[in-house]
Tab-separated table of C-alpha atoms in Angstrom:
chain	number	residue	atom	x	y	z
A	1	MET	CA	-17.757	-9.375	6.196
A	2	CYS	CA	-17.216	-9.908	2.706
A	3	ARG	CA	-18.134	-12.000	-0.414
A	4	CYS	CA	-15.686	-13.112	-3.111
A	5	ALA	CA	-16.502	-14.962	-6.354
A	6	LEU	CA	-13.488	-16.196	-8.825
A	7	SER	CA	-14.212	-16.254	-12.221
A	8	ARG	CA	-12.111	-16.689	-15.626
A	9	LEU	CA	-12.102	-14.031	-17.846
A	10	LEU	CA	-11.681	-14.676	-21.517
A	11	ALA	CA	-12.220	-18.484	-20.996
A	12	ARG	CA	-11.414	-19.314	-24.548
A	13	LEU	CA	-7.674	-19.113	-23.426
A	14	GLY	CA	-7.967	-22.235	-21.469
A	15	ALA	CA	-6.479	-23.147	-18.225
A	16	ASP	CA	-3.981	-20.185	-18.698
A	17	ALA	CA	-6.190	-17.580	-18.811
A	18	ALA	CA	-6.420	-14.411	-17.133
A	19	ARG	CA	-8.510	-14.651	-13.539
A	20	GLN	CA	-11.112	-12.021	-12.001
A	21	VAL	CA	-11.574	-11.734	-8.307
A	22	ASP	CA	-14.840	-9.830	-6.901
A	23	THR	CA	-15.322	-9.300	-3.358
A	24	SER	CA	-18.354	-7.155	-2.345
A	25	LEU	CA	-18.079	-4.054	-0.375
A	26	LEU	CA	-20.368	-2.038	1.392
A	27	LEU	CA	-21.458	1.198	-0.150
A	28	SER	CA	-19.804	2.960	3.112
A	29	ALA	CA	-16.468	1.062	2.802
A	30	ASN	CA	-13.272	2.763	4.277
A	31	ILE	CA	-10.689	1.226	2.417
A	32	TYR	CA	-7.074	1.799	3.180
A	33	GLY	CA	-3.669	0.275	1.784
A	34	LEU	CA	-3.308	-1.214	-1.772
A	35	GLY	CA	0.013	0.452	-2.243
A	36	GLU	CA	2.107	3.525	-1.804
A	37	ILE	CA	0.056	6.316	-3.374
A	38	ILE	CA	-0.637	9.863	-3.255
A	39	SER	CA	-4.249	9.832	-3.306
A	40	SER	CA	-6.492	12.729	-3.731
A	41	SER	CA	-8.725	11.138	-1.209
A	42	GLY	CA	-6.169	11.267	1.511
A	43	PHE	CA	-4.934	7.726	2.866
A	44	ARG	CA	-8.151	6.546	2.379
A	45	ARG	CA	-8.913	5.106	-1.241
A	46	ASP	CA	-12.119	6.149	-2.982
A	47	PRO	CA	-14.482	3.385	-2.889
A	48	ASN	CA	-16.452	4.621	-5.479
A	49	SER	CA	-13.677	5.129	-8.307
A	50	SER	CA	-10.410	3.927	-7.576
A	51	ILE	CA	-8.310	2.105	-10.437
A	52	GLY	CA	-4.785	1.100	-10.441
A	53	THR	CA	-2.494	-1.330	-11.568
A	54	ASN	CA	-0.157	-3.833	-9.299
A	55	TRP	CA	2.903	-2.118	-10.391
A	56	ALA	CA	5.643	0.352	-9.359
A	57	PRO	CA	6.315	2.882	-12.014
A	58	ASP	CA	8.923	5.008	-10.311
A	59	ALA	CA	7.211	8.067	-11.452
A	60	ALA	CA	7.610	11.444	-9.498
A	61	ASP	CA	4.504	12.114	-7.427
A	62	PRO	CA	1.733	10.422	-9.681
A	63	VAL	CA	-1.517	11.519	-8.032
A	64	ASP	CA	-3.871	8.471	-7.484
A	65	GLN	CA	-1.170	5.908	-9.051
A	66	ASN	CA	1.291	3.692	-7.241
A	67	GLU	CA	4.793	4.972	-6.572
A	68	TYR	CA	7.364	2.764	-4.855
A	69	GLY	CA	5.691	0.398	-3.102
A	70	VAL	CA	2.839	-2.288	-4.440
A	71	HIS	CA	0.942	-4.013	-1.804
A	72	PRO	CA	-2.346	-5.751	-2.908
A	73	PHE	CA	-3.481	-5.608	0.758
A	74	TRP	CA	-6.396	-3.383	1.937
A	75	LEU	CA	-7.984	-2.831	5.602
A	76	ASP	CA	-11.618	-1.868	5.713
A	77	HIS	CA	-12.195	0.044	8.925
A	78	ARG	CA	-15.649	1.242	9.806
A	79	GLN	CA	-18.035	1.791	12.155
A	80	SER	CA	-20.679	-0.567	13.426
A	81	PRO	CA	-24.104	1.576	12.535
A	82	SER	CA	-25.195	0.331	15.796
A	83	SER	CA	-22.481	2.186	17.659
A	84	THR	CA	-21.221	5.963	18.399
A	85	SER	CA	-18.219	5.162	20.421
A	86	ASP	CA	-14.717	4.326	19.658
A	87	GLU	CA	-15.333	0.499	20.529
A	88	GLY	CA	-17.661	0.361	17.551
A	89	TRP	CA	-15.334	0.338	15.179
A	90	LYS	CA	-14.512	-2.961	13.447
A	91	SER	CA	-11.883	-4.028	11.020
A	92	HIS	CA	-11.164	-6.691	8.395
A	93	GLY	CA	-8.379	-7.074	5.959
A	94	VAL	CA	-7.773	-8.472	2.478
A	95	PHE	CA	-4.910	-10.152	0.868
A	96	LEU	CA	-4.576	-11.163	-2.460
A	97	ALA	CA	-1.161	-13.438	-3.119
A	98	SER	CA	-0.156	-13.981	-6.742
A	99	ALA	CA	3.164	-13.206	-8.920
A	100	ALA	CA	0.959	-12.383	-11.584
A	101	GLY	CA	0.255	-8.802	-13.116
A	102	ALA	CA	-2.627	-7.448	-11.771
A	103	ASP	CA	-5.264	-4.408	-12.085
A	104	TYR	CA	-7.814	-3.425	-9.320
A	105	LEU	CA	-11.013	-1.430	-9.289
A	106	LEU	CA	-12.936	-0.039	-6.549
A	107	ARG	CA	-16.441	0.965	-7.735
A	108	PRO	CA	-19.630	1.417	-5.669
A	109	GLY	CA	-20.069	-1.857	-3.471
A	110	VAL	CA	-17.086	-3.868	-5.376
A	111	MET	CA	-13.603	-4.561	-5.168
A	112	GLU	CA	-12.616	-6.005	-8.324
A	113	TRP	CA	-9.182	-7.642	-9.298
A	114	ARG	CA	-8.073	-8.705	-12.990
A	115	LEU	CA	-5.074	-10.959	-13.065
A	116	LEU	CA	-3.075	-12.416	-15.564
A	117	ARG	CA	-2.863	-16.139	-15.181
A	118	GLY	CA	-0.968	-17.968	-12.668
A	119	PRO	CA	-2.475	-19.368	-8.846
A	120	VAL	CA	-4.063	-16.859	-6.695
A	121	GLU	CA	-4.378	-17.346	-2.725
A	122	LEU	CA	-7.042	-14.896	-1.151
A	123	TYR	CA	-6.671	-14.432	2.777
A	124	VAL	CA	-9.287	-12.728	4.569
A	125	PHE	CA	-8.274	-11.225	8.012
A	126	ALA	CA	-11.432	-11.272	10.665
A	127	GLY	CA	-9.709	-8.768	12.906
A	128	PRO	CA	-11.942	-7.360	14.416
A	129	THR	CA	-9.821	-4.319	15.192
A	130	ALA	CA	-7.042	-2.616	12.764
A	131	GLY	CA	-4.246	-3.923	15.082
A	132	GLN	CA	-5.331	-7.684	15.002
A	133	VAL	CA	-5.778	-7.378	11.264
A	134	LEU	CA	-2.179	-6.145	10.725
A	135	ARG	CA	-0.770	-9.020	13.436
A	136	GLN	CA	-3.021	-11.692	11.218
A	137	TYR	CA	-1.475	-10.193	8.018
A	138	SER	CA	2.052	-10.181	9.541
A	139	ALA	CA	1.610	-13.958	10.248
A	140	VAL	CA	1.289	-14.816	6.912
A	141	VAL	CA	3.662	-12.343	5.083
A	142	GLY	CA	6.477	-12.237	8.116
A	143	LYS	CA	7.611	-9.558	10.110
A	144	ALA	CA	10.204	-7.187	8.604
A	145	ALA	CA	13.744	-7.436	9.378
A	146	MET	CA	15.346	-4.753	11.902
A	147	PRO	CA	17.495	-2.349	10.044
A	148	PRO	CA	20.871	-1.488	11.025
A	149	TYR	CA	21.187	0.794	13.890
A	150	TRP	CA	22.339	3.626	11.884
A	151	ALA	CA	19.136	3.458	9.811
A	152	LEU	CA	16.834	4.184	12.438
A	153	GLY	CA	18.254	8.030	12.874
A	154	PHE	CA	17.661	11.119	10.976
A	155	HIS	CA	18.292	11.082	7.223
A	156	LEU	CA	18.688	13.760	4.872
A	157	CYS	CA	18.031	13.733	1.409
A	158	ARG	CA	17.296	16.628	-1.497
A	159	TRP	CA	16.546	16.319	-5.178
A	160	GLY	CA	18.692	18.977	-6.673
A	161	TYR	CA	22.586	18.287	-5.170
A	162	THR	CA	24.719	18.383	-8.045
A	163	THR	CA	28.072	17.622	-6.414
A	164	VAL	CA	29.153	15.622	-3.712
A	165	ASN	CA	30.980	18.414	-2.256
A	166	GLU	CA	27.563	20.504	-2.160
A	167	THR	CA	26.149	17.361	-0.413
A	168	ARG	CA	29.146	17.328	2.150
A	169	ALA	CA	28.492	20.663	2.943
A	170	GLN	CA	24.887	20.363	4.156
A	171	VAL	CA	26.436	18.168	6.766
A	172	THR	CA	29.539	19.965	7.835
A	173	ALA	CA	29.393	23.908	7.239
A	174	MET	CA	25.709	24.354	6.816
A	175	ALA	CA	22.853	23.867	9.329
A	176	MET	CA	23.227	20.211	10.636
A	177	ARG	CA	26.574	20.380	12.684
A	178	GLU	CA	26.138	24.217	13.467
A	179	ALA	CA	22.449	23.867	14.814
A	180	ASP	CA	23.442	20.381	16.958
A	181	ILE	CA	21.039	18.458	14.789
A	182	PRO	CA	22.166	14.801	14.867
A	183	LEU	CA	22.297	13.004	11.451
A	184	GLU	CA	22.725	9.361	10.913
A	185	ALA	CA	22.758	9.303	7.213
A	186	MET	CA	23.061	11.995	3.871
A	187	TRP	CA	21.992	10.502	0.677
A	188	ASN	CA	21.241	11.645	-2.734
A	189	ASP	CA	18.334	11.243	-5.058
A	190	ILE	CA	18.635	9.670	-8.342
A	191	ASP	CA	19.944	13.017	-9.763
A	192	LEU	CA	23.677	12.763	-8.798
């Protein structure tokens, strides 16, 4: 499934030195996760050349960089070489728990993490299905809280409203009520 090695970078710095965690990957790895990313390769991360920082820069639409969510968890979902059926797909997941700043690098056959100091906990979830991996992961990190009832409905947001009245017009006179489209929440982006 995966092989890991924990080594110390810059050993001269002593006990608080930076850390490096390497996990081996198959060359055919299908890696998903590692944050909220607009990836040039779709949802699948490019296993031959992906680099990222565990940081949410709040930049608008950065390709191949984190946006708002940073999650040091990935799922590898691949088909067994001996099977061509849907049942031949196997999954495993890896979660690297650390409060330290971190960079990751995907390169052929290796997932590499570089962390600044502190303790590191590495969790490997054996699956073998993607659903089982996610259940095992949520057993470690916990389940999400149920949002308030109004948050489950349709929300509308748009960059570019200049006044509260312009926003209000979207709800009342414009398409929403006239078109009988239910609307639970209307909110503005950071431009107002």
